[in-house]
PDB file of C-alpha atoms in Angstrom:
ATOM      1  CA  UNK A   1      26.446  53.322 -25.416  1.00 97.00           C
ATOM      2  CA  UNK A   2      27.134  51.599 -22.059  1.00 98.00           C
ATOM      3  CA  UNK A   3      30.485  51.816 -20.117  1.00 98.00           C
ATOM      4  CA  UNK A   4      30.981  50.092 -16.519  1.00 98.00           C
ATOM      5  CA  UNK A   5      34.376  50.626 -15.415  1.00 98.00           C
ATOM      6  CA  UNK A   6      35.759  49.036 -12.066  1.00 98.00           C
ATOM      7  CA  UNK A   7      31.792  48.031 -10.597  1.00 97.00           C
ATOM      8  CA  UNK A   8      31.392  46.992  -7.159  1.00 96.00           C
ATOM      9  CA  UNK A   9      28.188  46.639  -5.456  1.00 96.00           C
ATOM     10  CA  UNK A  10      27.901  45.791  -1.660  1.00 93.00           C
ATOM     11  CA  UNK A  11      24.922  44.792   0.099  1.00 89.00           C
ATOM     12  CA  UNK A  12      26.694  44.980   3.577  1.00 82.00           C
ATOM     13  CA  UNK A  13      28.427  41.578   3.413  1.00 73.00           C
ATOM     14  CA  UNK A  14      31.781  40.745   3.238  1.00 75.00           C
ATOM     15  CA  UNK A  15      31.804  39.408  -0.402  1.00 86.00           C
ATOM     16  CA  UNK A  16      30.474  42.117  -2.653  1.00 93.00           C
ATOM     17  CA  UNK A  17      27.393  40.932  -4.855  1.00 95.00           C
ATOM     18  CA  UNK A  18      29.517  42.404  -7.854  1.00 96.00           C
ATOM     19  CA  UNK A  19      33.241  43.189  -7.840  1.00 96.00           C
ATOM     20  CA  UNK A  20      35.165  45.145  -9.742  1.00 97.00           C
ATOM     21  CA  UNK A  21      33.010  45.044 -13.356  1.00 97.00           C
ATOM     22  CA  UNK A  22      34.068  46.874 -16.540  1.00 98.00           C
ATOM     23  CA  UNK A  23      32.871  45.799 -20.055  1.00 96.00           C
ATOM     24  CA  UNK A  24      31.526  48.092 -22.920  1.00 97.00           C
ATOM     25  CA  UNK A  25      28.390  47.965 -24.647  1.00 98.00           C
ATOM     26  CA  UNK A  26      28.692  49.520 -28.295  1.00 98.00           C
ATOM     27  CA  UNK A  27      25.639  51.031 -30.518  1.00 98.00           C
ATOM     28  CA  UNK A  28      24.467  48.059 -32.921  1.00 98.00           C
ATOM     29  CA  UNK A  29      25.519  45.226 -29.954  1.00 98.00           C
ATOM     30  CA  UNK A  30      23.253  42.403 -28.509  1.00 98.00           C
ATOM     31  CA  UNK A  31      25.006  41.617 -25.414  1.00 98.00           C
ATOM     32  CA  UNK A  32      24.260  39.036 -24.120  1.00 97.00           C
ATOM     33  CA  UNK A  33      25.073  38.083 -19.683  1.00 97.00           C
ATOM     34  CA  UNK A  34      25.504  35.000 -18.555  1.00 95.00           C
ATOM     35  CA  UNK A  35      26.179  33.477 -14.787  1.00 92.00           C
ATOM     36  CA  UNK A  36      24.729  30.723 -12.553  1.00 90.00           C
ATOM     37  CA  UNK A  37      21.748  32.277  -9.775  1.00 89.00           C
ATOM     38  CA  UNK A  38      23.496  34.931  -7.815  1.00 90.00           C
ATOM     39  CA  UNK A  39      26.352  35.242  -9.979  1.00 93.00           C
ATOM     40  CA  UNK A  40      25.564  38.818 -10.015  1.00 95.00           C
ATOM     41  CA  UNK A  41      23.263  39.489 -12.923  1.00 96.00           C
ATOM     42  CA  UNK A  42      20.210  41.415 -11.604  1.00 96.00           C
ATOM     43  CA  UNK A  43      22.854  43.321  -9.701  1.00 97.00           C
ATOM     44  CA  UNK A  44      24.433  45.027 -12.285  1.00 97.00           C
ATOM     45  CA  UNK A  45      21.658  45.490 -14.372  1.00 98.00           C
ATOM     46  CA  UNK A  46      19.889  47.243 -11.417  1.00 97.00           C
ATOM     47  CA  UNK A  47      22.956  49.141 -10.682  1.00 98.00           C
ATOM     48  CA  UNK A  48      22.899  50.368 -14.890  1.00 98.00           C
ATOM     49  CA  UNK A  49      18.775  51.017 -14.837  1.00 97.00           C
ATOM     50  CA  UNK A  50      20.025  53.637 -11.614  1.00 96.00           C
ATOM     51  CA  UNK A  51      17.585  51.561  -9.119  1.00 95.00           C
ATOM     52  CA  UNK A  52      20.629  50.143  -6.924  1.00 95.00           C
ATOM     53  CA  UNK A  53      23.386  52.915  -5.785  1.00 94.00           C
ATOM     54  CA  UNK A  54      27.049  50.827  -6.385  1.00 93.00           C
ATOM     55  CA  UNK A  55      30.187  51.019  -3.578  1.00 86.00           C
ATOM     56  CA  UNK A  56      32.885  51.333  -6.371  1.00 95.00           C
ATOM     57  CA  UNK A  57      33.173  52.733 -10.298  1.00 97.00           C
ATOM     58  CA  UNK A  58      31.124  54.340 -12.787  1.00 98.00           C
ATOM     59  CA  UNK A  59      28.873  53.942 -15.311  1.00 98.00           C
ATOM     60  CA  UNK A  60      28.353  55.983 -18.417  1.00 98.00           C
ATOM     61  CA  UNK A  61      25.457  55.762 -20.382  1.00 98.00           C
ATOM     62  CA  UNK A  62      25.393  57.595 -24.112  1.00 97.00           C
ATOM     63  CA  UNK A  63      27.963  59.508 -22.859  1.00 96.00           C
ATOM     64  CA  UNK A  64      26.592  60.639 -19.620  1.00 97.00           C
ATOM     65  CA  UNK A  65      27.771  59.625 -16.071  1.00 97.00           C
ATOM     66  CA  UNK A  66      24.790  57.840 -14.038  1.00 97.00           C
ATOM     67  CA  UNK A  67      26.247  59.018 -10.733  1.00 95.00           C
ATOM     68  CA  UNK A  68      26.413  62.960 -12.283  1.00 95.00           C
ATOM     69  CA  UNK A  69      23.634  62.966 -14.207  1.00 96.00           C
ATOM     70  CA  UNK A  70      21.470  60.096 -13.863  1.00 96.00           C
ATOM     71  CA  UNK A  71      18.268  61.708 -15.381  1.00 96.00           C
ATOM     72  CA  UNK A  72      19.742  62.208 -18.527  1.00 97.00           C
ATOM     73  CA  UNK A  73      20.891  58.410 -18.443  1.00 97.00           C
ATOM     74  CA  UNK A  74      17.244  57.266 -17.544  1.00 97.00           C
ATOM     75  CA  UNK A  75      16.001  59.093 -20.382  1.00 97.00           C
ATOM     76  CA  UNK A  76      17.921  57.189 -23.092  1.00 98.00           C
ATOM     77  CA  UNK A  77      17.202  53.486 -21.717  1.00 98.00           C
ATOM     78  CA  UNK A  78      14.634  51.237 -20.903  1.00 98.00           C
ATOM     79  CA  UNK A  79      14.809  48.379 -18.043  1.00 97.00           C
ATOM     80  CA  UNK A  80      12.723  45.294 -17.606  1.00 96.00           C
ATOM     81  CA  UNK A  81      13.014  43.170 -14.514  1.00 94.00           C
ATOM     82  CA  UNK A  82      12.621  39.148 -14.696  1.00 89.00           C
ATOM     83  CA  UNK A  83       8.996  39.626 -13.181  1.00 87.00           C
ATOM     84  CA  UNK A  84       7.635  43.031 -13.546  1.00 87.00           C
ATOM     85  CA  UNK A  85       5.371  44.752 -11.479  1.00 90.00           C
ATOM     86  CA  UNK A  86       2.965  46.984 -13.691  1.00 95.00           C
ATOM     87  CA  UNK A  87      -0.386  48.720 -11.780  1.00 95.00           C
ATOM     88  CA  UNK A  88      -3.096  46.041 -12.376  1.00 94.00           C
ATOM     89  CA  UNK A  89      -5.782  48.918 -11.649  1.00 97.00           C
ATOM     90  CA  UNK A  90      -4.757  50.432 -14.751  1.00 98.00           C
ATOM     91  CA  UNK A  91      -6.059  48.984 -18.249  1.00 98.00           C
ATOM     92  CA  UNK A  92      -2.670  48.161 -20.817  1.00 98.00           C
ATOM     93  CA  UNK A  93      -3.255  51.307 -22.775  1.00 98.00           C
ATOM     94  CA  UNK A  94      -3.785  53.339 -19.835  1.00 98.00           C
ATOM     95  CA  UNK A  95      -0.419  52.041 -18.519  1.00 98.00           C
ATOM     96  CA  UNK A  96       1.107  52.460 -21.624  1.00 98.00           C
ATOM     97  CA  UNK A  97       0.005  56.271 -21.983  1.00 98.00           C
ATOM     98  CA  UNK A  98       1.581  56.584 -18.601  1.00 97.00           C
ATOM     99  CA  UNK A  99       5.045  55.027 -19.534  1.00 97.00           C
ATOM    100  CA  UNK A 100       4.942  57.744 -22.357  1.00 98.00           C
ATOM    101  CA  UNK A 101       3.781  60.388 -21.077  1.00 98.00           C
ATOM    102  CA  UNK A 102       6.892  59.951 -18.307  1.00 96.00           C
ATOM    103  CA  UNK A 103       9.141  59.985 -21.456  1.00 97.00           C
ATOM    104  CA  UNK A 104       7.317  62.742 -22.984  1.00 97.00           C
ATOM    105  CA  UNK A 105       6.196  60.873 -26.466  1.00 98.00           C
ATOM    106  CA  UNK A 106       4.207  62.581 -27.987  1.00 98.00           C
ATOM    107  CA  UNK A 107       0.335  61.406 -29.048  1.00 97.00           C
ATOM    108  CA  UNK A 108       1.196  60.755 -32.406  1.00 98.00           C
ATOM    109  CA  UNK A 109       4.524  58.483 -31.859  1.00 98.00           C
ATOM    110  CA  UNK A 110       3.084  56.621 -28.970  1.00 98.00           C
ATOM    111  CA  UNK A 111      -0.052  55.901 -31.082  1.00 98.00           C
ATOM    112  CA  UNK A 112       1.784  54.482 -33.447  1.00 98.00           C
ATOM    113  CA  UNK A 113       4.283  52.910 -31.668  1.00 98.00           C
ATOM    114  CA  UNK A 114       1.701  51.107 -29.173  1.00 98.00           C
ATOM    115  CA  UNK A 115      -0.039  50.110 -32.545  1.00 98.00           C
ATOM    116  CA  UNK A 116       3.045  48.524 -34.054  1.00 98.00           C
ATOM    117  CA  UNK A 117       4.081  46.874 -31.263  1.00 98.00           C
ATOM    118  CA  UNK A 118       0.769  45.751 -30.074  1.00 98.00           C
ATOM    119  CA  UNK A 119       0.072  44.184 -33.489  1.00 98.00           C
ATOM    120  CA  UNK A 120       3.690  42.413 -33.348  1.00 98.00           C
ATOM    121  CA  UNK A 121       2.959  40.630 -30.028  1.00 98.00           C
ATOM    122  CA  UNK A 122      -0.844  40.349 -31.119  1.00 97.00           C
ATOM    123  CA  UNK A 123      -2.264  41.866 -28.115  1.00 97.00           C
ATOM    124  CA  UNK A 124      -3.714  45.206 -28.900  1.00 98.00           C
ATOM    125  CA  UNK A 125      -7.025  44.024 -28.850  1.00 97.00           C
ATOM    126  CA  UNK A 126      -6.676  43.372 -25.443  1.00 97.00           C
ATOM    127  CA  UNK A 127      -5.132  46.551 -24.529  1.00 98.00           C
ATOM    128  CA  UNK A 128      -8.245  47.618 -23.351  1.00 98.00           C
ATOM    129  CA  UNK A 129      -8.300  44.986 -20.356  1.00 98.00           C
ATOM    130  CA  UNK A 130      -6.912  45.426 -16.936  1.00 98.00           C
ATOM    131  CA  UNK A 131      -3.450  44.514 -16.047  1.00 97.00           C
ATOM    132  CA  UNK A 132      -4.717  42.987 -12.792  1.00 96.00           C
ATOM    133  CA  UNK A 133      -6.878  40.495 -15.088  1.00 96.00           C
ATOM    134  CA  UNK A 134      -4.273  39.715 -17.664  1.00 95.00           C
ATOM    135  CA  UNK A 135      -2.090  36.400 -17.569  1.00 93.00           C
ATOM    136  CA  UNK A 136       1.814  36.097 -16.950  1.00 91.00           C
ATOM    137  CA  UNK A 137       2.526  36.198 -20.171  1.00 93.00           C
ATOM    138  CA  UNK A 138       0.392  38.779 -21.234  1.00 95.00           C
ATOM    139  CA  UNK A 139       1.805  41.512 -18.733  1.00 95.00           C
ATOM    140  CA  UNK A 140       5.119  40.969 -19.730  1.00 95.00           C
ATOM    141  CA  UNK A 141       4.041  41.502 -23.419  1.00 97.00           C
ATOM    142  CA  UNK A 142       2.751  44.954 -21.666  1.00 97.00           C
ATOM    143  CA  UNK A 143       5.608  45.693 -20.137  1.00 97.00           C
ATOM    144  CA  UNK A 144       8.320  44.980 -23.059  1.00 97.00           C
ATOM    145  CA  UNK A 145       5.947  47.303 -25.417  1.00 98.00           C
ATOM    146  CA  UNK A 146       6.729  50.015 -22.931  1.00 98.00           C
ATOM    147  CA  UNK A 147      10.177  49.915 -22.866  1.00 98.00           C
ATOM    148  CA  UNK A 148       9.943  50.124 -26.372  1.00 98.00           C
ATOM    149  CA  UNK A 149       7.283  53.057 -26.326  1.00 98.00           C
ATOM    150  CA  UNK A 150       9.822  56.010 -26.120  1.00 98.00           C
ATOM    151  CA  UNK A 151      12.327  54.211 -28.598  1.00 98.00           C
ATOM    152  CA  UNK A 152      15.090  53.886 -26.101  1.00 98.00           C
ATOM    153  CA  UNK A 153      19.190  54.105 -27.187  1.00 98.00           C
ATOM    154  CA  UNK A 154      19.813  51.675 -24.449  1.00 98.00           C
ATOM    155  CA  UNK A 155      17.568  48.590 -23.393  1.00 98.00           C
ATOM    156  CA  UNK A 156      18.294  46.672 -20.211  1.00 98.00           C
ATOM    157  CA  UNK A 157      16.588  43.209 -19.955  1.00 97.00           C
ATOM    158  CA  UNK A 158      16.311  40.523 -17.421  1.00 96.00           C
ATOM    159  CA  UNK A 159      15.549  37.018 -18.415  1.00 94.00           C
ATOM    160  CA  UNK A 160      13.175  38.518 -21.084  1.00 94.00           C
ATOM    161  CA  UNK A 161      12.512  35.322 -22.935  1.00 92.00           C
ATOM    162  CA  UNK A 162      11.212  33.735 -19.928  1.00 87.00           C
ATOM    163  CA  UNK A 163       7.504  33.121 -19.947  1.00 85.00           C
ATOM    164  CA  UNK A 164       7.280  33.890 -23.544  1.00 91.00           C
ATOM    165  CA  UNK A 165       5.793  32.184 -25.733  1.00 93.00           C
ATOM    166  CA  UNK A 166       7.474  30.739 -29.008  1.00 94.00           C
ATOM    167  CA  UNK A 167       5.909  33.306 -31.378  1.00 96.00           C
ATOM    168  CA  UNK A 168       6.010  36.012 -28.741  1.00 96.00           C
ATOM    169  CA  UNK A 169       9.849  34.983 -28.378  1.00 95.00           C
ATOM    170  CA  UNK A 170      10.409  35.391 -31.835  1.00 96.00           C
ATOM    171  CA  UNK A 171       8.799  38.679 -32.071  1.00 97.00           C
ATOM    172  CA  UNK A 172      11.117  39.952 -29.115  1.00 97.00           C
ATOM    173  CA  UNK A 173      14.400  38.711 -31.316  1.00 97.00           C
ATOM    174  CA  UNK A 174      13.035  40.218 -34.153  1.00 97.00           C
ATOM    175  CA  UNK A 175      12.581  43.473 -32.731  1.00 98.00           C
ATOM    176  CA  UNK A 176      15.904  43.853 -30.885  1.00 98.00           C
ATOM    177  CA  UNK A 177      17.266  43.201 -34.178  1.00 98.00           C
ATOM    178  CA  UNK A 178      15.572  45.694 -35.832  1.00 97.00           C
ATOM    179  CA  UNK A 179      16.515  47.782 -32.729  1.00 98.00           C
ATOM    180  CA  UNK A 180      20.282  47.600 -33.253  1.00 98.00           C
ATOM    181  CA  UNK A 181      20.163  48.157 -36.660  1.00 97.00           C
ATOM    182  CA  UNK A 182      18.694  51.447 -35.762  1.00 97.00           C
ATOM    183  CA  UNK A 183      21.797  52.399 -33.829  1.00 97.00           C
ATOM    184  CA  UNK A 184      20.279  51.254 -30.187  1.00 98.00           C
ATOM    185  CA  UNK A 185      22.295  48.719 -27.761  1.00 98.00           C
ATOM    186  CA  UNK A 186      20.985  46.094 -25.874  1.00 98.00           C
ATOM    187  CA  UNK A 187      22.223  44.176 -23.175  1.00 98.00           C
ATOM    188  CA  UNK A 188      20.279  41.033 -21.155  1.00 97.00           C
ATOM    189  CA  UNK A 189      20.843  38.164 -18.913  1.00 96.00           C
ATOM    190  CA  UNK A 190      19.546  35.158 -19.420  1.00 91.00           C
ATOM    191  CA  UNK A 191      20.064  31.685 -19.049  1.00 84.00           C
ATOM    192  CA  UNK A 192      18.898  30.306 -22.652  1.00 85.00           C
ATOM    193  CA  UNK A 193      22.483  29.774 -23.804  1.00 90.00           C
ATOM    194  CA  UNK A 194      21.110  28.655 -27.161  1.00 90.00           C
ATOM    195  CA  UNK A 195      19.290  31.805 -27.853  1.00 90.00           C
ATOM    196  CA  UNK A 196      22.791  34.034 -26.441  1.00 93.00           C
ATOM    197  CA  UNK A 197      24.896  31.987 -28.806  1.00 93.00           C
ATOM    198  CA  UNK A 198      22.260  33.138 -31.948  1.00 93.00           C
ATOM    199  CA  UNK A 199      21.212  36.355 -31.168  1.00 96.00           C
ATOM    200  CA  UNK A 200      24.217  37.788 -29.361  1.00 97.00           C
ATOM    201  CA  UNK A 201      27.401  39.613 -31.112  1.00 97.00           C
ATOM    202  CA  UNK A 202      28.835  39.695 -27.857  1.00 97.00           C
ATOM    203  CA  UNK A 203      28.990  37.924 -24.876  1.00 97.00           C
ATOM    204  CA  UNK A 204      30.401  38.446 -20.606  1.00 97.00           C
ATOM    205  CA  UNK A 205      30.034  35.376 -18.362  1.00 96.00           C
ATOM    206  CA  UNK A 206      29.992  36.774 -14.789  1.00 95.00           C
ATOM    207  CA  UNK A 207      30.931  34.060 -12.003  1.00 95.00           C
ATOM    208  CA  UNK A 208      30.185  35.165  -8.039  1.00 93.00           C
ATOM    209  CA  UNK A 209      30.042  38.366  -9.114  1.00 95.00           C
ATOM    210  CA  UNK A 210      33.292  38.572 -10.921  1.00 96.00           C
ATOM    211  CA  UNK A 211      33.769  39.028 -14.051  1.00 95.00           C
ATOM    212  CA  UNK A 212      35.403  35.540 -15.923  1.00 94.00           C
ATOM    213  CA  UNK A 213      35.340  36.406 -19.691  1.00 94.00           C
ATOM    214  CA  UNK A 214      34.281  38.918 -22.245  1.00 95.00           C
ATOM    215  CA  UNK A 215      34.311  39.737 -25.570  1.00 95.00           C
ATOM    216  CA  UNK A 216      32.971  39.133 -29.580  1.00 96.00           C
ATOM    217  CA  UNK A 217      31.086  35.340 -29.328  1.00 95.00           C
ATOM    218  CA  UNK A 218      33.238  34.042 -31.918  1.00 92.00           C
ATOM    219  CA  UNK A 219      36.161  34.621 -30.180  1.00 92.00           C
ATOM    220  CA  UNK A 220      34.695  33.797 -26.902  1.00 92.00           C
ATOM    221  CA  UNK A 221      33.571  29.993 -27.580  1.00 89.00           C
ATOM    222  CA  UNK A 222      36.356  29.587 -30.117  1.00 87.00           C
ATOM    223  CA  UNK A 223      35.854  25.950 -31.572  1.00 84.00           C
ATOM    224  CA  UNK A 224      33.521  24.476 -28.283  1.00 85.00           C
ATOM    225  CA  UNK A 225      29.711  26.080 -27.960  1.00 89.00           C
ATOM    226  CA  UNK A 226      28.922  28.764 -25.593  1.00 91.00           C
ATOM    227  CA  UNK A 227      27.521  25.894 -23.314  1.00 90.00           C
ATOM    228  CA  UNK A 228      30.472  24.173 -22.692  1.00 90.00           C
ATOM    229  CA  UNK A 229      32.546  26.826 -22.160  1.00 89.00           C
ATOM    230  CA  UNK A 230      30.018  28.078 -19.729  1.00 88.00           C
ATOM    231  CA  UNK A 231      29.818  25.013 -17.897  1.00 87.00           C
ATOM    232  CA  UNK A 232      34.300  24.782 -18.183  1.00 86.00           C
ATOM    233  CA  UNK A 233      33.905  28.002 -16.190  1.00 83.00           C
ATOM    234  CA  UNK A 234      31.717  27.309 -13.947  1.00 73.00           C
ATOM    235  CA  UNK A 235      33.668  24.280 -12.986  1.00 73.00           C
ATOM    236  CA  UNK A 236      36.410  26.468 -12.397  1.00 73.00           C
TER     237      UNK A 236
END
């Protein structure tokens, strides 16, 4: 579902913010990305979502080359940043009939979908409230039930657990469960190495924007926890 071979993003310095990159992302994987601040994270998940042009490589999403054919690519995935900016002049449904109508759902999936979702973080009565008035927390329950709203093959998140609550945070896991089962990918950063080693089948720790390991988590951690070998690395 996702392929980055050979990434390297440059922001005009002389150490590139991600170097060299390649790991694949298979239909029915959790994926979980791990690295210290500036390890280069939000880099190459920008550089996937199509947001941030890359020096060096290619990605392929479903198939489809992101540098050739990047609408195509957009159309099958879904990115959330760590702190998303949604238009607080629009109400959540309002928004939400915007994110589909972009993806072309039509009235009867989006209803339903908004519904389901809605219900599952237990915000649809408040739907009908501005963004602008709505707390952290509340937007970013917004936001995740549009990236969901056009059923996406490939879903890109940032630190999504951050600013959840517990229930909402089990909700989330719950979902990108289901999601997988249904044949989608997903692949996040975060920094909850707990909730990686659970919920993840797979695992890449990225360390100043290198690459350091990759692969199934069982074979990853071998006999220690994801934490220490995290930390092992990043002593390195």
């Amino acid at each position: 579902m996702l392929k980055i071979e050979h990434l390297t993003k440059s922001y005009g310095g002389a150490v590139p913010a991600v170097s060299d990159l390649s790991l694949h992302v298979m239909a029915g994987d959790i994926f979980g990305f791990i690295g210290h601040n500036g390890a280069g994270k939000t880099t190459t998940l920008r550089c996937i979502a199509g947001i941030l042009d890359f020096s060096e490589g290619e990605i392929h999403i479903d198939g489809k080359s992101l540098r050739h054919d990047a609408l195509a690519c957009k159309q099958v995935l879904s990115y959330i940043p760590d702190n998303p900016d949604l238009y607080e002049h629009l109400t959540g449904v309002k928004y939400l009939n915007f994110v589909a109508d972009i993806y072309g759902v039509s009235t009867e999936a989006r209803n339903q979908r908004i519904r389901e979702f809605g219900d599952a973080f237990e915000i649809t009565g408040n739907l009908g409230d501005l963004l602008g008035s709505m707390s952290h927390g509340m937007k970013q329950k917004v936001a995740l039930i549009g990236a969901l709203v056009h059923s996406p093959k490939l879903l890109l998140l940032d630190e999504p657990f951050v600013g959840l609550d517990p229930k909402a945070s089990h909700t989330l896991k719950t979902i990108m469960q289901d999601m997988v089962r249904g044949g989608a990918a997903i692949f996040f950063s975060t920094h909850v190495l707990e909730v990686a080693e659970k919920l993840c089948n797979k695992v890449a720790i990225i360390k100043q924007g290198k690459l350091a390991v990759t692969g199934d988590m069982d074979a990853v951690r071998g006999d220690s926890s994801l934490e220490d070998l995290f930390l092992e690395l990043a002593d390195k």
